[in-house]
Tab-separated table of N, CA and C in Angstrom:
chain	number	residue	atom	x	y	z
I	219	UNK	N	0.088	-11.140	13.413
I	219	UNK	CA	-0.287	-9.463	13.125
I	219	UNK	C	-2.155	-9.450	12.043
I	220	UNK	N	-1.968	-11.410	10.535
I	220	UNK	CA	-2.515	-11.402	10.102
I	220	UNK	C	-3.954	-11.716	11.056
I	221	UNK	N	-4.333	-12.160	12.255
I	221	UNK	CA	-5.339	-12.606	13.054
I	221	UNK	C	-5.744	-11.410	13.071
I	222	UNK	N	-4.659	-9.467	13.865
I	222	UNK	CA	-5.169	-8.980	14.698
I	222	UNK	C	-5.494	-8.092	13.707
I	223	UNK	N	-5.496	-7.912	11.962
I	223	UNK	CA	-6.340	-7.252	10.981
I	223	UNK	C	-7.317	-7.694	10.408
I	224	UNK	N	-7.530	-9.686	10.747
I	224	UNK	CA	-8.417	-10.146	10.687
I	224	UNK	C	-9.334	-9.835	11.414
I	225	UNK	N	-9.498	-10.013	13.020
I	225	UNK	CA	-9.786	-9.025	13.386
I	225	UNK	C	-10.484	-7.989	13.944
I	226	UNK	N	-9.326	-7.515	13.710
I	226	UNK	CA	-9.945	-5.513	13.325
I	226	UNK	C	-11.618	-5.162	11.719
I	227	UNK	N	-11.379	-5.820	11.336
I	227	UNK	CA	-12.335	-6.275	10.154
I	227	UNK	C	-14.052	-6.696	10.742
I	228	UNK	N	-13.681	-7.767	11.570
I	228	UNK	CA	-14.326	-8.452	12.283
I	228	UNK	C	-14.749	-7.648	12.483
I	229	UNK	N	-14.663	-6.366	14.194
I	229	UNK	CA	-15.488	-5.682	14.298
I	229	UNK	C	-15.726	-4.445	13.676
I	230	UNK	N	-14.876	-4.200	12.547
I	230	UNK	CA	-15.205	-2.301	12.385
I	230	UNK	C	-16.664	-2.656	11.445
I	231	UNK	N	-16.275	-4.003	10.073
I	231	UNK	CA	-16.870	-3.616	8.818
I	231	UNK	C	-18.262	-4.611	9.203
I	232	UNK	N	-17.962	-4.935	9.739
I	232	UNK	CA	-19.390	-6.603	9.408
I	232	UNK	C	-20.663	-5.491	10.076
I	233	UNK	N	-22.104	-6.931	9.077
I	233	UNK	CA	-22.690	-7.287	9.882
I	233	UNK	C	-22.987	-8.565	10.134
I	234	UNK	N	-23.843	-8.514	8.943
I	234	UNK	CA	-24.017	-10.049	8.951
I	234	UNK	C	-22.852	-10.604	8.671
I	235	UNK	N	-22.285	-12.319	10.035
I	235	UNK	CA	-21.080	-13.109	9.137
I	235	UNK	C	-21.080	-13.584	7.725
I	236	UNK	N	-21.856	-14.104	7.381
I	236	UNK	CA	-21.416	-14.398	5.972
I	236	UNK	C	-21.018	-13.741	5.152
I	237	UNK	N	-22.148	-12.273	4.846
I	237	UNK	CA	-22.201	-10.939	4.384
I	237	UNK	C	-21.189	-10.979	4.855
I	238	UNK	N	-20.661	-9.930	5.002
I	238	UNK	CA	-18.717	-9.705	6.258
I	238	UNK	C	-18.192	-10.329	5.993
I	239	UNK	N	-18.153	-12.232	5.540
I	239	UNK	CA	-16.838	-12.584	5.421
I	239	UNK	C	-16.810	-13.203	3.349
I	240	UNK	N	-17.451	-12.817	2.955
I	240	UNK	CA	-17.805	-12.186	1.679
I	240	UNK	C	-17.841	-11.243	1.700
I	241	UNK	N	-17.784	-9.852	1.791
I	241	UNK	CA	-17.229	-8.322	1.417
I	241	UNK	C	-15.810	-8.027	2.213
I	242	UNK	N	-15.626	-8.709	3.390
I	242	UNK	CA	-13.751	-8.366	3.419
I	242	UNK	C	-13.640	-9.471	2.474
I	243	UNK	N	-13.417	-10.524	2.016
I	243	UNK	CA	-12.422	-12.039	0.321
I	243	UNK	C	-12.312	-10.305	-0.363
I	244	UNK	N	-14.502	-9.834	-1.023
I	244	UNK	CA	-13.841	-8.715	-1.805
I	244	UNK	C	-12.858	-7.092	-1.673
I	245	UNK	N	-13.495	-7.083	-0.264
I	245	UNK	CA	-12.039	-5.989	-0.117
I	245	UNK	C	-10.761	-6.021	-0.191
I	246	UNK	N	-10.080	-7.478	0.384
I	246	UNK	CA	-8.963	-7.789	0.125
I	246	UNK	C	-8.341	-7.622	-1.387
I	247	UNK	N	-9.543	-8.762	-1.752
I	247	UNK	CA	-8.861	-8.801	-3.066
I	247	UNK	C	-7.977	-7.628	-4.408
I	248	UNK	N	-9.908	-6.854	-4.629
I	248	UNK	CA	-9.492	-6.015	-5.169
I	248	UNK	C	-7.604	-4.862	-4.594
I	249	UNK	N	-7.656	-4.850	-2.750
I	249	UNK	CA	-6.261	-4.233	-2.551
I	249	UNK	C	-5.761	-5.213	-3.246
I	250	UNK	N	-5.937	-6.526	-3.076
I	250	UNK	CA	-4.607	-7.393	-3.795
I	250	UNK	C	-3.650	-6.547	-4.395
I	251	UNK	N	-4.809	-6.461	-5.563
I	251	UNK	CA	-4.652	-5.897	-6.939
I	251	UNK	C	-4.056	-4.578	-7.347
I	252	UNK	N	-4.873	-3.734	-5.906
I	252	UNK	CA	-4.135	-2.649	-6.461
I	252	UNK	C	-2.708	-2.809	-5.905
I	253	UNK	N	-2.486	-2.872	-4.744
I	253	UNK	CA	-1.514	-3.151	-3.646
I	253	UNK	C	0.065	-3.731	-4.576
I	254	UNK	N	-0.311	-5.165	-5.897
I	254	UNK	CA	0.370	-4.991	-6.062
I	254	UNK	C	1.617	-4.668	-7.660
I	255	UNK	N	-0.236	-2.923	-7.993
I	255	UNK	CA	0.199	-2.776	-9.651
I	255	UNK	C	1.170	-1.738	-8.097
I	256	UNK	N	1.465	-1.355	-6.898
I	256	UNK	CA	2.411	-0.490	-6.357
I	256	UNK	C	2.851	-0.591	-6.445
I	257	UNK	N	3.679	-2.331	-6.652
I	257	UNK	CA	4.996	-2.816	-5.706
I	257	UNK	C	5.906	-3.989	-8.004
I	258	UNK	N	4.656	-2.935	-8.155
I	258	UNK	CA	5.049	-3.721	-9.564
I	258	UNK	C	6.893	-3.248	-10.727
I	259	UNK	N	7.296	-2.695	-10.750
I	259	UNK	CA	7.439	-2.191	-10.764
I	259	UNK	C	9.299	-1.650	-10.003
I	260	UNK	N	9.223	-2.004	-8.966
I	260	UNK	CA	10.503	-3.033	-8.672
I	260	UNK	C	10.904	-2.702	-6.677
I	261	UNK	N	10.034	-1.198	-6.662
I	261	UNK	CA	9.562	-0.040	-5.716
I	261	UNK	C	9.067	0.863	-5.557
I	262	UNK	N	8.135	1.031	-4.454
I	262	UNK	CA	6.684	1.509	-3.685
I	262	UNK	C	7.934	2.135	-3.934
I	263	UNK	N	7.884	3.038	-3.957
I	263	UNK	CA	7.909	5.612	-4.153
I	263	UNK	C	6.236	5.384	-3.680
I	264	UNK	N	6.663	6.628	-1.977
I	264	UNK	CA	5.348	6.976	-1.779
I	264	UNK	C	4.595	7.404	-2.168
I	265	UNK	N	4.690	8.137	-3.497
I	265	UNK	CA	3.207	8.545	-4.394
I	265	UNK	C	2.727	6.974	-5.052
I	266	UNK	N	3.036	6.076	-5.429
I	266	UNK	CA	2.550	4.138	-6.249
I	266	UNK	C	1.947	4.075	-4.597
I	267	UNK	N	1.448	4.204	-3.428
I	267	UNK	CA	1.263	4.371	-1.678
I	267	UNK	C	0.461	4.916	-1.470
I	268	UNK	N	0.566	5.857	-1.682
I	268	UNK	CA	-0.837	6.546	-1.288
I	268	UNK	C	-1.838	6.659	-2.633
I	269	UNK	N	-1.635	6.540	-4.033
I	269	UNK	CA	-2.409	6.467	-5.198
I	269	UNK	C	-3.399	4.666	-4.265
I	270	UNK	N	-2.678	3.704	-4.136
I	270	UNK	CA	-3.275	2.560	-3.901
I	270	UNK	C	-4.343	3.035	-2.570
I	271	UNK	N	-3.820	3.782	-1.131
I	271	UNK	CA	-4.577	3.399	0.251
I	271	UNK	C	-5.723	4.668	-0.989
I	272	UNK	N	-5.305	5.617	-1.423
I	272	UNK	CA	-6.313	6.563	-1.187
I	272	UNK	C	-7.056	6.156	-2.760
I	273	UNK	N	-6.691	4.695	-3.910
I	273	UNK	CA	-8.373	4.368	-4.320
I	273	UNK	C	-8.774	3.182	-3.621
I	274	UNK	N	-8.106	2.938	-2.667
I	274	UNK	CA	-8.529	1.580	-1.706
I	274	UNK	C	-9.980	2.565	-0.863
I	275	UNK	N	-9.581	3.626	-0.285
I	275	UNK	CA	-10.053	4.374	0.472
I	275	UNK	C	-11.582	4.760	-0.127
I	276	UNK	N	-11.190	5.441	-0.913
I	276	UNK	CA	-12.276	5.553	-2.419
I	276	UNK	C	-13.222	4.465	-2.691
I	277	UNK	N	-12.462	3.526	-2.944
I	277	UNK	CA	-13.470	1.706	-3.660
I	277	UNK	C	-13.640	2.305	-2.333
I	278	UNK	N	-14.506	1.508	-1.183
I	278	UNK	CA	-15.151	1.043	-0.170
I	278	UNK	C	-15.368	2.472	0.940
I	279	UNK	N	-14.553	2.286	0.591
I	279	UNK	CA	-15.250	4.137	1.737
I	279	UNK	C	-14.653	4.093	3.516
I	280	UNK	N	-13.289	3.605	2.870
I	280	UNK	CA	-12.866	3.404	4.082
I	280	UNK	C	-11.693	4.536	4.609
I	281	UNK	N	-12.052	5.074	6.239
I	281	UNK	CA	-11.270	5.763	6.718
I	281	UNK	C	-9.877	5.711	6.138
I	282	UNK	N	-8.867	6.159	6.673
I	282	UNK	CA	-7.358	5.941	6.540
I	282	UNK	C	-6.617	5.479	7.174
I	283	UNK	N	-7.250	4.770	8.457
I	283	UNK	CA	-6.884	4.027	9.473
I	283	UNK	C	-6.553	2.494	8.085
I	284	UNK	N	-8.532	2.456	8.268
I	284	UNK	CA	-8.977	1.078	7.759
I	284	UNK	C	-8.485	0.081	6.029
I	285	UNK	N	-7.794	1.805	5.493
I	285	UNK	CA	-7.630	1.702	4.303
I	285	UNK	C	-6.621	1.204	4.809
I	286	UNK	N	-5.425	2.125	5.578
I	286	UNK	CA	-4.429	0.939	5.345
I	286	UNK	C	-4.110	-0.178	5.908
I	287	UNK	N	-5.126	-0.292	6.780
I	287	UNK	CA	-5.177	-2.026	7.577
I	287	UNK	C	-4.905	-2.923	7.075
I	288	UNK	N	-6.597	-2.215	5.456
I	288	UNK	CA	-6.358	-3.721	4.528
I	288	UNK	C	-5.424	-3.460	3.556
I	289	UNK	N	-4.837	-2.724	3.247
I	289	UNK	CA	-3.561	-3.116	2.211
I	289	UNK	C	-2.828	-3.752	2.966
I	290	UNK	N	-2.295	-3.479	4.312
I	290	UNK	CA	-1.632	-4.446	5.659
I	290	UNK	C	-2.676	-5.659	5.104
I	291	UNK	N	-3.019	-6.553	5.260
I	291	UNK	CA	-3.716	-7.572	5.008
I	291	UNK	C	-3.501	-8.119	2.858
I	292	UNK	N	-4.485	-7.258	2.239
I	292	UNK	CA	-3.972	-7.343	1.229
I	292	UNK	C	-2.248	-7.623	0.585
I	293	UNK	N	-1.636	-6.403	1.151
I	293	UNK	CA	0.045	-7.271	0.878
I	293	UNK	C	0.129	-8.559	1.357
I	294	UNK	N	0.293	-9.410	3.173
I	294	UNK	CA	0.010	-10.192	2.666
I	294	UNK	C	-0.093	-10.963	2.514
I	295	UNK	N	-1.920	-11.406	1.375
I	295	UNK	CA	-3.147	-11.705	1.357
I	295	UNK	C	-1.376	-12.360	-0.414
I	296	UNK	N	-1.359	-11.305	-1.617
I	296	UNK	CA	0.069	-11.575	-2.375
I	296	UNK	C	0.528	-11.863	-1.675
I	297	UNK	N	1.237	-11.717	-1.232
I	297	UNK	CA	2.869	-12.345	-0.893
I	297	UNK	C	2.373	-14.421	-0.374
I	298	UNK	N	0.909	-14.515	-0.174
I	298	UNK	CA	0.917	-15.937	-0.357
I	298	UNK	C	0.510	-16.360	-1.599
I	299	UNK	N	0.428	-16.354	-1.845
I	299	UNK	CA	-0.731	-16.096	-3.160
I	299	UNK	C	0.091	-16.597	-4.525
I	300	UNK	N	-0.717	-17.867	-5.508
I	300	UNK	CA	0.333	-18.126	-6.092
I	300	UNK	C	-0.121	-17.930	-6.885
I	301	UNK	N	-0.967	-17.046	-6.672
I	301	UNK	CA	-1.225	-16.531	-8.792
I	301	UNK	C	-2.330	-15.275	-8.457
I	302	UNK	N	-3.511	-14.731	-9.825
I	302	UNK	CA	-3.562	-13.053	-9.125
I	302	UNK	C	-5.417	-14.146	-8.933
I	303	UNK	N	-5.474	-15.470	-9.911
I	303	UNK	CA	-6.786	-15.690	-10.074
I	303	UNK	C	-7.106	-16.059	-9.371
I	304	UNK	N	-7.014	-15.912	-7.854
I	304	UNK	CA	-8.332	-16.137	-7.053
I	304	UNK	C	-8.346	-14.210	-6.015
I	305	UNK	N	-7.534	-13.643	-7.113
I	305	UNK	CA	-8.947	-12.406	-6.889
I	305	UNK	C	-9.442	-11.856	-7.434
I	306	UNK	N	-9.261	-11.585	-8.615
I	306	UNK	CA	-9.944	-11.922	-9.749
I	306	UNK	C	-10.585	-12.746	-10.137
I	307	UNK	N	-11.607	-14.215	-9.375
I	307	UNK	CA	-12.390	-14.681	-9.252
I	307	UNK	C	-13.095	-14.365	-8.715
I	308	UNK	N	-12.860	-13.602	-8.051
I	308	UNK	CA	-13.651	-13.148	-6.569
I	308	UNK	C	-14.409	-11.949	-7.385
I	309	UNK	N	-13.254	-10.243	-7.927
I	309	UNK	CA	-14.418	-10.222	-8.559
I	309	UNK	C	-15.171	-10.339	-9.919
I	310	UNK	N	-14.538	-10.896	-10.629
I	310	UNK	CA	-15.858	-10.756	-11.181
I	310	UNK	C	-16.656	-11.784	-10.907
I	311	UNK	N	-17.316	-12.861	-9.599
I	311	UNK	CA	-18.889	-13.010	-9.060
I	311	UNK	C	-18.689	-11.596	-8.746
I	312	UNK	N	-18.619	-10.773	-7.865
I	312	UNK	CA	-19.099	-9.865	-7.191
I	312	UNK	C	-19.197	-8.675	-7.977
I	313	UNK	N	-18.197	-7.858	-8.480
I	313	UNK	CA	-18.645	-6.124	-9.432
I	313	UNK	C	-19.091	-6.938	-10.572
I	314	UNK	N	-19.917	-5.558	-10.385
I	314	UNK	CA	-20.051	-4.499	-12.206
I	314	UNK	C	-19.346	-5.100	-13.164
I	315	UNK	N	-19.570	-4.842	-14.593
I	315	UNK	CA	-18.239	-4.862	-15.708
I	315	UNK	C	-18.164	-3.202	-14.764
I	316	UNK	N	-19.017	-2.067	-14.805
I	316	UNK	CA	-18.227	-1.253	-14.229
I	316	UNK	C	-17.171	-0.797	-13.573
I	317	UNK	N	-17.372	-1.877	-12.601
I	317	UNK	CA	-16.349	-1.216	-11.330
I	317	UNK	C	-15.824	-2.552	-11.294
I	318	UNK	N	-15.024	-3.320	-12.780
I	318	UNK	CA	-14.977	-4.464	-12.822
I	318	UNK	C	-13.442	-3.253	-13.741
I	319	UNK	N	-13.877	-1.624	-14.669
I	319	UNK	CA	-13.678	-0.929	-14.867
I	319	UNK	C	-12.541	-0.351	-14.096
I	320	UNK	N	-13.169	0.048	-13.449
I	320	UNK	CA	-12.899	1.314	-12.160
I	320	UNK	C	-11.780	0.781	-11.613
I	321	UNK	N	-11.908	-0.336	-10.816
I	321	UNK	CA	-10.259	-1.141	-11.140
I	321	UNK	C	-10.006	-0.829	-12.096
I	322	UNK	N	-10.154	-1.405	-13.560
I	322	UNK	CA	-8.353	-0.452	-14.183
I	322	UNK	C	-7.885	0.714	-14.182
I	323	UNK	N	-8.724	1.328	-13.318
I	323	UNK	CA	-8.520	2.534	-13.932
I	323	UNK	C	-7.829	2.413	-12.619
I	324	UNK	N	-8.170	2.354	-11.627
I	324	UNK	CA	-7.038	2.100	-10.562
I	324	UNK	C	-6.385	1.764	-10.778
I	325	UNK	N	-5.540	1.013	-11.393
I	325	UNK	CA	-4.739	0.368	-10.972
I	325	UNK	C	-3.832	1.659	-12.668
I	326	UNK	N	-3.974	1.483	-13.728
I	326	UNK	CA	-3.412	2.531	-14.592
I	326	UNK	C	-3.238	4.370	-13.674
I	327	UNK	N	-4.040	4.351	-12.176
I	327	UNK	CA	-3.541	5.770	-11.667
I	327	UNK	C	-2.395	5.668	-11.114
I	328	UNK	N	-2.456	4.422	-10.152
I	328	UNK	CA	-1.382	3.234	-9.498
I	328	UNK	C	-0.132	4.107	-10.305
I	329	UNK	N	-0.268	3.590	-11.524
I	329	UNK	CA	1.507	2.697	-12.333
I	329	UNK	C	1.467	4.550	-12.932
I	330	UNK	N	0.772	4.934	-12.915
I	330	UNK	CA	1.007	6.758	-13.520
I	330	UNK	C	1.689	7.428	-12.218
I	331	UNK	N	1.252	7.484	-11.324
I	331	UNK	CA	1.569	8.128	-9.823
I	331	UNK	C	2.346	8.188	-9.909
I	332	UNK	N	3.800	7.557	-10.420
I	332	UNK	CA	5.347	8.048	-10.090
I	332	UNK	C	5.574	8.452	-11.229
I	333	UNK	N	4.768	9.390	-11.576
I	333	UNK	CA	5.000	9.679	-13.153
I	333	UNK	C	5.875	9.296	-14.253
I	334	UNK	N	5.944	7.853	-14.399
I	334	UNK	CA	6.623	6.577	-15.398
I	334	UNK	C	6.240	5.308	-15.144
I	335	UNK	N	5.912	5.606	-16.111
I	335	UNK	CA	5.420	3.525	-16.841
I	335	UNK	C	6.108	2.861	-17.218
I	336	UNK	N	6.190	1.454	-16.654
I	336	UNK	CA	7.605	0.620	-16.844
I	336	UNK	C	6.617	-0.749	-17.552
I	337	UNK	N	7.200	-1.402	-18.128
I	337	UNK	CA	6.757	-2.437	-18.336
I	337	UNK	C	5.563	-3.471	-18.374
I	338	UNK	N	6.465	-3.817	-16.421
I	338	UNK	CA	6.166	-4.480	-15.775
I	338	UNK	C	5.006	-4.086	-15.536
I	339	UNK	N	4.109	-2.554	-14.908
I	339	UNK	CA	3.152	-1.963	-14.270
I	339	UNK	C	2.180	-2.787	-16.146
I	340	UNK	N	2.647	-2.303	-17.207
I	340	UNK	CA	1.359	-1.996	-18.218
I	340	UNK	C	0.808	-3.523	-18.417
I	341	UNK	N	2.052	-4.738	-18.883
I	341	UNK	CA	1.966	-5.931	-18.331
I	341	UNK	C	0.101	-6.318	-17.507
I	342	UNK	N	0.680	-5.955	-15.960
I	342	UNK	CA	0.110	-6.569	-15.225
I	342	UNK	C	-1.007	-6.223	-15.558
I	343	UNK	N	-1.702	-4.461	-15.840
I	343	UNK	CA	-2.509	-3.961	-16.030
I	343	UNK	C	-3.590	-4.617	-17.042
I	344	UNK	N	-2.858	-4.969	-17.725
I	344	UNK	CA	-3.349	-5.949	-19.696
I	344	UNK	C	-3.624	-7.508	-18.949
I	345	UNK	N	-2.845	-7.802	-18.104
I	345	UNK	CA	-3.098	-9.027	-17.336
I	345	UNK	C	-4.331	-9.181	-16.671
I	346	UNK	N	-4.581	-8.573	-15.549
I	346	UNK	CA	-5.633	-8.618	-15.248
I	346	UNK	C	-6.611	-7.753	-15.669
I	347	UNK	N	-6.289	-6.973	-16.462
I	347	UNK	CA	-7.501	-6.825	-17.655
I	347	UNK	C	-9.268	-8.011	-17.938
I	348	UNK	N	-7.597	-8.482	-18.630
I	348	UNK	CA	-8.176	-9.869	-19.847
I	348	UNK	C	-9.009	-10.961	-18.639
I	349	UNK	N	-7.853	-11.135	-17.531
I	349	UNK	CA	-8.672	-11.561	-16.519
I	349	UNK	C	-9.524	-11.831	-16.387
I	350	UNK	N	-10.063	-10.344	-15.566
I	350	UNK	CA	-11.655	-9.610	-15.457
I	350	UNK	C	-12.625	-9.313	-16.479
I	351	UNK	N	-12.361	-10.009	-18.094
I	351	UNK	CA	-13.238	-8.944	-19.094
I	351	UNK	C	-13.585	-7.793	-19.538
I	352	UNK	N	-12.054	-7.206	-19.217
I	352	UNK	CA	-12.295	-5.500	-19.596
I	352	UNK	C	-11.552	-5.542	-21.287
I	353	UNK	N	-12.896	-4.915	-21.858
I	353	UNK	CA	-12.481	-4.674	-23.055
I	353	UNK	C	-11.123	-4.319	-23.184
I	354	UNK	N	-10.783	-4.188	-24.208
I	354	UNK	CA	-8.913	-3.695	-24.377
I	354	UNK	C	-9.576	-2.777	-25.192
I	355	UNK	N	-10.186	-2.045	-25.653
I	355	UNK	CA	-10.569	-0.510	-25.830
I	355	UNK	C	-10.697	0.397	-24.433
I	356	UNK	N	-11.466	-0.445	-23.821
I	356	UNK	CA	-11.804	0.353	-22.645
I	356	UNK	C	-10.578	0.663	-22.114
I	357	UNK	N	-9.968	-0.994	-21.575
I	357	UNK	CA	-8.978	-0.720	-20.751
I	357	UNK	C	-7.567	0.220	-21.253
I	358	UNK	N	-7.856	1.514	-22.876
I	358	UNK	CA	-6.637	2.170	-23.190
I	358	UNK	C	-7.308	3.368	-23.111
I	359	UNK	N	-8.989	2.733	-22.795
I	359	UNK	CA	-8.831	5.153	-22.606
I	359	UNK	C	-9.091	4.964	-20.949
I	360	UNK	N	-8.738	3.680	-20.573
I	360	UNK	CA	-7.973	3.738	-19.122
I	360	UNK	C	-7.646	4.687	-18.887
I	361	UNK	N	-5.976	4.009	-20.009
I	361	UNK	CA	-5.111	4.259	-20.259
I	361	UNK	C	-5.410	6.053	-19.952
I	362	UNK	N	-5.254	6.142	-21.407
I	362	UNK	CA	-5.346	7.272	-20.963
I	362	UNK	C	-5.379	8.191	-20.466
I	363	UNK	N	-7.130	8.375	-19.526
I	363	UNK	CA	-7.702	9.723	-18.966
I	363	UNK	C	-6.111	9.405	-18.112
I	364	UNK	N	-5.258	8.366	-17.486
I	364	UNK	CA	-4.970	8.052	-16.355
I	364	UNK	C	-3.362	8.513	-16.270
I	365	UNK	N	-2.829	8.381	-17.747
I	365	UNK	CA	-1.684	9.021	-18.207
I	365	UNK	C	-1.535	10.845	-18.586
I	366	UNK	N	-2.826	10.801	-19.021
I	366	UNK	CA	-3.173	12.551	-18.828
I	366	UNK	C	-3.567	13.621	-17.035
I	367	UNK	N	-4.200	12.172	-16.573
I	367	UNK	CA	-4.367	13.062	-15.404
I	367	UNK	C	-3.240	12.676	-14.505
I	368	UNK	N	-1.352	12.351	-14.293
I	368	UNK	CA	-0.187	12.158	-13.682
I	368	UNK	C	0.209	13.188	-13.964
I	369	UNK	N	1.143	13.388	-12.517
I	369	UNK	CA	1.788	13.953	-12.170
I	369	UNK	C	2.643	14.608	-13.156
I	370	UNK	N	3.369	15.289	-13.205
I	370	UNK	CA	4.647	15.700	-14.838
I	370	UNK	C	5.907	16.043	-14.528
């Protein structure tokens, strides 16, 4: 299945081979962090899954099917990853500070999608924010923004 997903990306999202490989890796890294956020509290609720899917679609301008395929690939990558560094190091190399903040905002939105923030979700966002060098004040502002926009 993993090869079929990679083939899909090679066929639908690629232009130049080197750019595509790097682009695919950054999409997978970002989606991996977002999908990890969705499952951090022990169960993936439909609202969290939908928020992760929406974040991936928005971030990379994908269709629903492309986003679902990317999420599936990212879930497999997370299962095989020993830690988050392989994902955050790619993001640090490729994203601007503003893009990194947007990833943190998406993570908070996913955490609040089920109208409940757990300590595990909070810990993950803060850990990833530290690895992405996002200032604490910015993390707190993103949290408040997500909390205020969360379903009640």
